[in-house]
Tab-separated table of C-alpha atoms and ligand atoms in Angstrom:
chain	number	residue	atom	x	y	z
A	143	MET	CA	-20.484	74.388	-16.405
A	144	PRO	CA	-17.459	75.355	-14.354
A	145	HIS	CA	-17.562	74.720	-10.612
A	146	LEU	CA	-17.715	77.864	-8.488
A	147	ILE	CA	-15.231	77.846	-5.615
A	148	ALA	CA	-15.808	80.476	-2.927
A	149	VAL	CA	-12.435	81.511	-1.531
A	150	LEU	CA	-12.650	82.942	1.989
A	151	PRO	CA	-9.066	83.577	3.151
A	152	GLY	CA	-9.902	85.308	6.457
A	153	ASP	CA	-7.346	86.420	9.020
A	154	GLY	CA	-3.757	85.802	10.080
A	155	ILE	CA	-2.069	83.133	7.968
A	156	GLY	CA	-5.401	82.316	6.280
A	157	PRO	CA	-4.648	84.380	3.132
A	158	GLU	CA	-1.151	82.862	2.715
A	159	VAL	CA	-2.200	79.226	2.975
A	160	THR	CA	-5.381	79.724	0.957
A	161	ALA	CA	-3.368	81.301	-1.857
A	162	ALA	CA	-1.104	78.239	-1.835
A	163	ALA	CA	-4.081	75.874	-2.040
A	164	ARG	CA	-5.570	77.919	-4.859
A	165	ARG	CA	-2.289	77.754	-6.776
A	166	VAL	CA	-2.357	73.980	-6.536
A	167	LEU	CA	-5.976	73.812	-7.745
A	168	GLU	CA	-5.198	76.170	-10.640
A	169	THR	CA	-2.222	74.059	-11.688
A	170	LEU	CA	-4.494	71.040	-12.180
A	171	GLU	CA	-6.400	72.926	-14.899
A	172	LEU	CA	-9.791	71.686	-13.818
A	173	ASP	CA	-12.954	73.521	-14.790
A	174	LEU	CA	-13.030	75.806	-11.743
A	175	VAL	CA	-13.820	79.485	-11.238
A	176	PHE	CA	-12.782	81.248	-8.054
A	177	GLU	CA	-14.554	84.102	-6.346
A	178	GLU	CA	-13.094	85.669	-3.212
A	179	ALA	CA	-14.827	87.401	-0.293
A	180	PRO	CA	-13.776	88.758	3.105
A	181	VAL	CA	-14.565	86.841	6.273
A	182	GLY	CA	-13.699	87.086	9.980
A	183	GLY	CA	-11.833	90.076	11.375
A	184	LYS	CA	-11.052	91.257	7.825
A	185	ALA	CA	-14.756	91.421	7.094
A	186	TYR	CA	-15.475	93.165	10.378
A	187	ASP	CA	-12.920	95.832	9.490
A	188	THR	CA	-14.297	96.424	6.003
A	189	ALA	CA	-18.006	95.605	6.345
A	190	GLY	CA	-18.718	95.807	10.076
A	191	HIS	CA	-19.603	92.104	10.402
A	192	PRO	CA	-17.473	88.911	10.456
A	193	LEU	CA	-19.862	87.181	8.043
A	194	PRO	CA	-21.285	89.854	5.710
A	195	VAL	CA	-24.426	89.049	3.738
A	196	ALA	CA	-22.481	89.131	0.463
A	197	THR	CA	-19.988	86.569	1.774
A	198	LEU	CA	-22.710	84.231	2.998
A	199	ASP	CA	-24.474	84.674	-0.324
A	200	LEU	CA	-21.322	83.728	-2.249
A	201	ALA	CA	-20.935	80.655	-0.026
A	202	ARG	CA	-24.519	79.636	-0.781
A	203	ARG	CA	-24.042	80.069	-4.548
A	204	SER	CA	-20.798	78.137	-4.602
A	205	ASP	CA	-20.173	74.442	-5.176
A	206	ALA	CA	-17.512	74.410	-2.479
A	207	ILE	CA	-15.820	76.793	-0.070
A	208	LEU	CA	-12.082	77.062	0.395
A	209	PHE	CA	-11.659	78.603	3.819
A	210	GLY	CA	-8.510	79.918	5.471
A	211	ALA	CA	-8.776	80.825	9.144
A	212	VAL	CA	-10.387	83.471	11.327
A	213	GLY	CA	-9.493	85.154	14.577
A	214	ASP	CA	-7.114	87.666	16.080
A	215	THR	CA	-6.701	88.806	19.663
A	216	ARG	CA	-7.336	92.356	18.395
A	217	TYR	CA	-11.038	91.463	18.313
A	218	ASP	CA	-11.266	89.814	21.745
A	219	GLY	CA	-12.933	92.905	23.181
A	220	LEU	CA	-15.860	92.807	20.739
A	221	GLU	CA	-19.230	91.445	21.757
A	222	ARG	CA	-19.430	87.732	20.915
A	223	ALA	CA	-21.730	88.165	17.909
A	224	LEU	CA	-19.114	90.320	16.145
A	225	ARG	CA	-16.014	88.240	16.868
A	226	PRO	CA	-14.241	86.643	13.896
A	227	GLU	CA	-15.026	83.094	15.121
A	228	GLN	CA	-18.714	83.785	14.543
A	229	ALA	CA	-18.002	83.727	10.803
A	230	ILE	CA	-17.004	80.076	10.744
A	231	LEU	CA	-19.676	79.091	13.253
A	232	GLY	CA	-22.257	81.024	11.208
A	233	LEU	CA	-21.208	79.383	7.931
A	234	ARG	CA	-21.406	75.913	9.478
A	235	LYS	CA	-24.865	76.630	10.893
A	236	GLU	CA	-26.330	78.549	7.943
A	237	LEU	CA	-25.161	75.991	5.396
A	238	GLY	CA	-26.100	72.997	7.549
A	239	LEU	CA	-22.548	71.642	7.547
A	240	PHE	CA	-23.048	69.201	10.385
A	241	ALA	CA	-20.364	66.632	9.617
A	242	ASN	CA	-16.707	67.461	10.010
A	243	LEU	CA	-14.154	64.993	8.689
A	244	ARG	CA	-10.688	65.440	10.178
A	245	PRO	CA	-8.250	62.820	8.939
A	246	ALA	CA	-4.959	62.466	10.814
A	247	ARG	CA	-2.178	60.302	9.504
A	248	LEU	CA	1.546	60.489	9.676
A	249	PHE	CA	3.254	61.263	6.384
A	250	LYS	CA	6.382	59.150	5.972
A	251	GLY	CA	9.367	61.170	7.055
A	252	LEU	CA	7.540	63.158	9.722
A	253	GLU	CA	8.126	60.595	12.490
A	254	ASP	CA	10.539	62.969	14.203
A	255	ALA	CA	8.157	65.928	14.023
A	256	SER	CA	5.494	64.082	16.008
A	257	ALA	CA	5.129	64.718	19.714
A	258	LEU	CA	5.055	60.926	20.093
A	259	ARG	CA	7.929	58.462	19.914
A	260	PRO	CA	8.571	57.726	16.220
A	261	GLU	CA	7.502	54.063	16.383
A	262	ILE	CA	4.183	55.062	17.978
A	263	ALA	CA	3.695	58.072	15.696
A	264	ALA	CA	4.113	55.856	12.640
A	265	THR	CA	0.893	53.996	13.500
A	266	ILE	CA	-1.467	56.964	13.432
A	267	ASP	CA	-4.013	56.823	10.604
A	268	LEU	CA	-7.469	57.819	11.731
A	269	VAL	CA	-10.423	60.026	10.872
A	270	ILE	CA	-12.263	62.071	13.446
A	271	VAL	CA	-15.899	62.563	12.467
A	272	ARG	CA	-16.887	65.576	14.522
A	273	GLU	CA	-20.465	66.808	14.848
A	274	LEU	CA	-20.342	70.471	13.877
A	275	THR	CA	-23.642	72.302	14.339
A	276	GLY	CA	-24.812	71.331	17.820
A	277	ASP	CA	-23.578	70.678	21.348
A	278	VAL	CA	-22.440	73.290	23.814
A	279	TYR	CA	-21.241	75.387	20.832
A	280	PHE	CA	-24.779	76.240	19.782
A	281	GLY	CA	-26.826	75.725	22.966
A	282	LEU	CA	-28.296	78.633	24.876
A	283	LYS	CA	-25.651	80.949	26.293
A	284	SER	CA	-26.198	83.445	29.068
A	285	ARG	CA	-24.680	85.378	31.896
A	286	GLY	CA	-26.305	85.835	35.236
A	287	THR	CA	-25.746	86.146	38.946
A	288	THR	CA	-25.948	83.491	41.621
A	289	ALA	CA	-28.114	83.879	44.734
A	290	GLU	CA	-24.918	84.937	46.505
A	291	GLY	CA	-24.341	87.662	43.958
A	292	LEU	CA	-21.490	85.923	42.121
A	293	ARG	CA	-21.240	86.356	38.346
A	294	GLU	CA	-22.223	83.188	36.490
A	295	GLY	CA	-21.711	81.974	32.900
A	296	ARG	CA	-23.895	79.307	31.251
A	297	ASP	CA	-23.598	77.316	28.024
A	298	LEU	CA	-26.175	74.641	27.425
A	299	MET	CA	-24.893	71.294	26.151
A	300	ARG	CA	-27.639	69.618	24.144
A	301	TYR	CA	-28.254	67.173	21.314
A	302	ASP	CA	-31.480	65.725	20.028
A	303	GLU	CA	-31.667	62.175	18.746
A	304	ALA	CA	-31.915	63.197	15.082
A	305	GLU	CA	-28.696	65.200	15.312
A	306	VAL	CA	-26.910	62.246	16.875
A	307	ALA	CA	-28.313	59.709	14.413
A	308	ARG	CA	-27.230	61.656	11.310
A	309	ILE	CA	-23.652	62.150	12.483
A	310	ALA	CA	-23.519	58.534	13.629
A	311	ARG	CA	-24.451	57.478	10.081
A	312	VAL	CA	-21.581	59.565	8.691
A	313	GLY	CA	-19.304	57.809	11.168
A	314	PHE	CA	-20.473	54.340	10.153
A	315	GLN	CA	-20.269	55.171	6.456
A	316	THR	CA	-16.767	56.568	6.853
A	317	ALA	CA	-15.720	53.407	8.707
A	318	ARG	CA	-17.074	51.341	5.805
A	319	THR	CA	-14.675	53.051	3.406
A	320	ARG	CA	-11.753	52.265	5.739
A	321	GLN	CA	-11.035	49.417	8.158
A	322	GLY	CA	-14.628	49.082	9.354
A	323	ARG	CA	-14.002	50.127	12.952
A	324	LEU	CA	-15.903	52.955	14.622
A	325	CYS	CA	-15.185	54.295	18.105
A	326	SER	CA	-17.862	56.567	19.534
A	327	VAL	CA	-16.391	58.986	22.054
A	328	ASP	CA	-18.573	60.495	24.793
A	329	LYS	CA	-18.733	61.193	28.513
A	330	ALA	CA	-21.750	59.032	29.277
A	331	ASN	CA	-20.547	58.366	32.823
A	332	VAL	CA	-21.294	61.991	33.689
A	333	LEU	CA	-23.322	63.749	30.983
A	334	GLU	CA	-26.959	63.131	30.052
A	335	THR	CA	-26.259	64.452	26.547
A	336	SER	CA	-23.636	61.734	26.216
A	337	GLN	CA	-25.955	58.980	27.476
A	338	LEU	CA	-28.463	59.932	24.771
A	339	TRP	CA	-25.562	60.022	22.287
A	340	ARG	CA	-24.492	56.517	23.240
A	341	ASP	CA	-28.053	55.105	23.166
A	342	VAL	CA	-28.689	56.538	19.693
A	343	VAL	CA	-25.327	55.410	18.275
A	344	ILE	CA	-26.120	51.870	19.458
A	345	GLU	CA	-29.572	52.021	17.816
A	346	VAL	CA	-28.111	53.259	14.516
A	347	SER	CA	-25.444	50.545	14.610
A	348	ALA	CA	-28.157	48.004	13.719
A	349	GLU	CA	-28.053	49.464	10.181
A	350	TYR	CA	-24.319	48.762	9.946
A	351	PRO	CA	-23.732	45.183	11.159
A	352	ASP	CA	-20.494	45.093	9.142
A	353	VAL	CA	-18.916	47.904	11.209
A	354	ALA	CA	-17.340	47.069	14.585
A	355	LEU	CA	-18.588	49.657	17.091
A	356	THR	CA	-16.857	50.489	20.375
A	357	HIS	CA	-17.427	53.261	22.918
A	358	MET	CA	-14.884	55.246	24.867
A	359	TYR	CA	-15.060	58.046	27.405
A	360	VAL	CA	-13.401	61.187	26.126
A	361	ASP	CA	-10.781	61.352	28.874
A	362	ASN	CA	-9.718	57.805	28.127
A	363	ALA	CA	-9.766	58.546	24.375
A	364	ALA	CA	-7.386	61.479	24.902
A	365	MET	CA	-5.052	59.174	26.805
A	366	GLN	CA	-5.355	56.290	24.318
A	367	MET	CA	-4.608	58.619	21.400
A	368	VAL	CA	-1.115	59.304	22.705
A	369	ARG	CA	-0.582	55.821	24.130
A	370	ASP	CA	-1.610	53.815	21.078
A	371	PRO	CA	-3.132	55.927	18.269
A	372	GLY	CA	-2.998	52.958	15.895
A	373	GLN	CA	-5.980	51.409	17.684
A	374	PHE	CA	-8.308	54.027	16.128
A	375	ASP	CA	-9.783	53.834	12.650
A	376	VAL	CA	-12.762	56.209	12.752
A	377	ILE	CA	-13.804	58.224	15.792
A	378	VAL	CA	-17.266	59.778	15.927
A	379	THR	CA	-17.853	62.406	18.573
A	380	GLY	CA	-19.611	65.626	19.497
A	381	ASN	CA	-18.624	69.147	18.627
A	382	LEU	CA	-16.590	70.058	21.728
A	383	PHE	CA	-14.829	66.726	22.192
A	384	GLY	CA	-14.038	66.620	18.475
A	385	ASP	CA	-12.541	70.099	18.574
A	386	ILE	CA	-10.169	69.097	21.339
A	387	LEU	CA	-9.276	65.614	20.117
A	388	SER	CA	-8.512	66.837	16.597
A	389	ASP	CA	-5.929	69.347	17.814
A	390	GLN	CA	-4.386	66.569	19.859
A	391	ALA	CA	-4.377	64.199	16.892
A	392	SER	CA	-2.587	66.809	14.802
A	393	MET	CA	0.475	66.898	17.039
A	394	CYS	CA	0.548	63.120	17.074
A	395	ALA	CA	0.673	63.285	13.264
A	396	GLY	CA	3.567	65.730	13.154
A	397	SER	CA	2.176	69.244	13.147
A	398	ILE	CA	-1.085	71.098	13.287
A	399	GLY	CA	0.085	72.521	9.967
A	400	MET	CA	-0.589	69.163	8.297
A	401	LEU	CA	-4.257	68.478	9.078
A	402	PRO	CA	-7.030	69.283	6.590
A	403	SER	CA	-10.750	69.120	7.187
A	404	ALA	CA	-14.051	68.929	5.362
A	405	ALA	CA	-17.350	70.239	6.710
A	406	LEU	CA	-20.205	68.531	4.930
A	407	GLY	CA	-23.979	68.724	4.966
A	408	ALA	CA	-26.871	67.003	3.262
A	409	THR	CA	-25.959	68.438	-0.167
A	410	GLY	CA	-22.648	68.146	-2.000
A	411	ARG	CA	-21.557	71.634	-1.002
A	412	GLY	CA	-18.840	71.580	1.635
A	413	LEU	CA	-16.448	73.896	3.411
A	414	TYR	CA	-12.774	72.951	3.444
A	415	GLU	CA	-10.283	74.373	5.887
A	416	PRO	CA	-7.025	73.567	7.605
A	417	ILE	CA	-7.722	72.719	11.241
A	418	HIS	CA	-5.047	75.168	12.385
A	419	GLY	CA	-6.173	78.652	13.288
A	420	SER	CA	-5.089	82.069	12.093
A	421	ALA	CA	-1.740	82.052	13.985
A	422	PRO	CA	-1.488	85.872	14.117
A	423	ASP	CA	2.024	85.591	15.603
A	424	ILE	CA	3.469	84.356	12.302
A	425	ALA	CA	1.016	86.014	9.897
A	426	GLY	CA	2.410	87.743	6.840
A	427	GLN	CA	5.906	86.321	7.298
A	428	GLY	CA	5.676	83.477	4.804
A	429	LYS	CA	6.339	80.949	7.555
A	430	ALA	CA	3.030	79.101	7.548
A	431	ASN	CA	2.867	75.471	6.478
A	432	PRO	CA	0.541	75.338	3.430
A	433	CYS	CA	0.076	71.544	3.585
A	434	ALA	CA	-3.130	71.532	5.643
A	435	ALA	CA	-4.752	74.006	3.242
A	436	ILE	CA	-3.482	72.123	0.185
A	437	LEU	CA	-4.739	68.816	1.587
A	438	SER	CA	-8.071	70.555	2.297
A	439	ALA	CA	-8.228	71.470	-1.392
A	440	ALA	CA	-7.788	67.768	-2.179
A	441	MET	CA	-10.724	66.949	0.101
A	442	LEU	CA	-12.732	69.637	-1.695
A	443	LEU	CA	-12.157	67.959	-5.048
A	444	ARG	CA	-13.023	64.530	-3.677
A	445	HIS	CA	-16.083	65.333	-1.565
A	446	SER	CA	-17.785	68.256	-3.325
A	447	LEU	CA	-16.757	67.853	-6.948
A	448	ASN	CA	-16.418	64.081	-7.116
A	449	LEU	CA	-12.905	64.474	-8.570
A	450	GLY	CA	-11.137	61.685	-6.720
A	451	GLU	CA	-8.282	61.301	-9.178
A	452	PRO	CA	-6.818	64.827	-8.927
A	453	ALA	CA	-7.463	64.689	-5.170
A	454	ASP	CA	-5.265	61.596	-4.960
A	455	ARG	CA	-2.610	63.359	-7.040
A	456	ILE	CA	-2.460	66.267	-4.609
A	457	GLU	CA	-2.122	63.960	-1.616
A	458	VAL	CA	0.601	61.937	-3.315
A	459	ALA	CA	2.447	65.148	-4.235
A	460	VAL	CA	2.386	66.385	-0.632
A	461	GLY	CA	3.599	62.983	0.553
A	462	ARG	CA	6.471	62.994	-1.963
A	463	ALA	CA	7.565	66.527	-1.113
A	464	ILE	CA	7.622	65.606	2.575
A	465	ALA	CA	9.445	62.350	1.896
A	466	ASP	CA	12.017	64.320	-0.126
A	467	GLY	CA	12.688	66.434	2.951
A	468	ALA	CA	10.674	69.569	2.159
A	469	ARG	CA	9.911	71.185	5.528
A	470	THR	CA	8.425	74.431	6.783
A	471	ALA	CA	9.458	75.787	10.194
A	472	ASP	CA	6.757	73.923	12.140
A	473	LEU	CA	8.261	70.693	10.765
A	474	GLY	CA	11.790	71.682	11.726
A	475	GLY	CA	12.780	73.070	8.308
A	476	ASP	CA	13.270	76.498	6.813
A	477	LEU	CA	11.132	76.572	3.669
A	478	SER	CA	8.752	79.491	3.242
A	479	THR	CA	5.072	78.950	2.473
A	480	ASP	CA	5.725	79.651	-1.221
A	481	ALA	CA	8.846	77.490	-1.411
A	482	MET	CA	7.001	74.577	0.201
A	483	THR	CA	4.161	75.029	-2.293
A	484	ASP	CA	6.725	75.074	-5.139
A	485	ARG	CA	8.131	71.746	-3.930
A	486	ILE	CA	4.648	70.223	-3.890
A	487	LEU	CA	3.829	71.617	-7.329
A	488	ALA	CA	7.105	70.254	-8.700
A	489	THR	CA	6.071	66.710	-7.817
A	490	LEU	CA	2.450	67.135	-8.913
B	953	IPM	C1	-11.856	74.550	14.768
B	953	IPM	C2	-11.688	75.853	15.484
B	953	IPM	C3	-13.047	76.511	15.646
B	953	IPM	C4	-13.904	75.589	16.497
B	953	IPM	C5	-13.020	77.943	16.223
B	953	IPM	C6	-12.177	78.862	15.384
B	953	IPM	C7	-14.401	78.507	16.395
B	953	IPM	O1	-11.044	75.658	16.702
B	953	IPM	O2	-12.390	74.550	13.645
B	953	IPM	O3	-11.437	73.522	15.295
B	953	IPM	O4	-13.842	75.636	17.728
B	953	IPM	O5	-14.661	74.804	15.915
B	954	MG	MG1	-10.304	73.683	16.982
């Protein structure tokens, strides 16, 4: 039976980079069928909702989801429930995709593209394991008025112990496949949510005596990531901290256009997306770097379809193209999205 891949290109540069990733998957001649559906602002325009029932249904039927990006300032005026971002948040929640793997490493040749000094940039090779269906993202939200009549906004930060334990296990297991070092990032000096997080991570660590566990406050982690990123192997952290630290890690590794991600749940089905957003300012111009989307396709093969060998081939091909000097604008070059994809396909 062929594997069903749901392709959800979304907004901005999403369609361009997703098309590039699909081209790479098609070139490998695996037993895949692709079915496309609108999501985000595109879906709002055509179906009145950022995550239409038919799109969610396709995602549920699929073996894996290849996702582009959502969001455009055009929709900022809409009520929150109808904004494009709700599509990705809704997919994560509805499909139970609680574990987000965001690997960041520097491809040889990109030392100069990094925001860090080349000799420091060269050491970055880490995975951020970000919790994806809890935290302040999904806690109760409300607006109100203070006793003095001032407008007030509220977002509840919360985790229960089961949510922390299951993401901690993903962190420990990921560390086992790498250098065996796990750094749990929290803000336990200030936040009760974080103290629970830390307590539970320590309890779970008893199951993984072979993994070296450390803890770091998020402010220090942000500083350490630019000072000495090589000290990190696997980072496990909550939804909000992981969102911020992964954007930071991307610039350390050369460009936000290079970082893929996998959102995984209890089943094999996962959602794969570049960590960059929709970048409406460069949409439709063929300027977007397709690497993050292409590397996301590699993660899709490895994590949802158990096809590690073609996944490795894709990653090697991207590495070779980069080493040969292929560069999109974000990396200081002038290749278009399609030309960059051609260079990767040529080495595949
Ligand atoms: C990400 C994005 C999303 C997030 C947005 C688009 C809702 O920034 O995947 O990192 O905050 O999770
Ligand atoms: Mg983000």
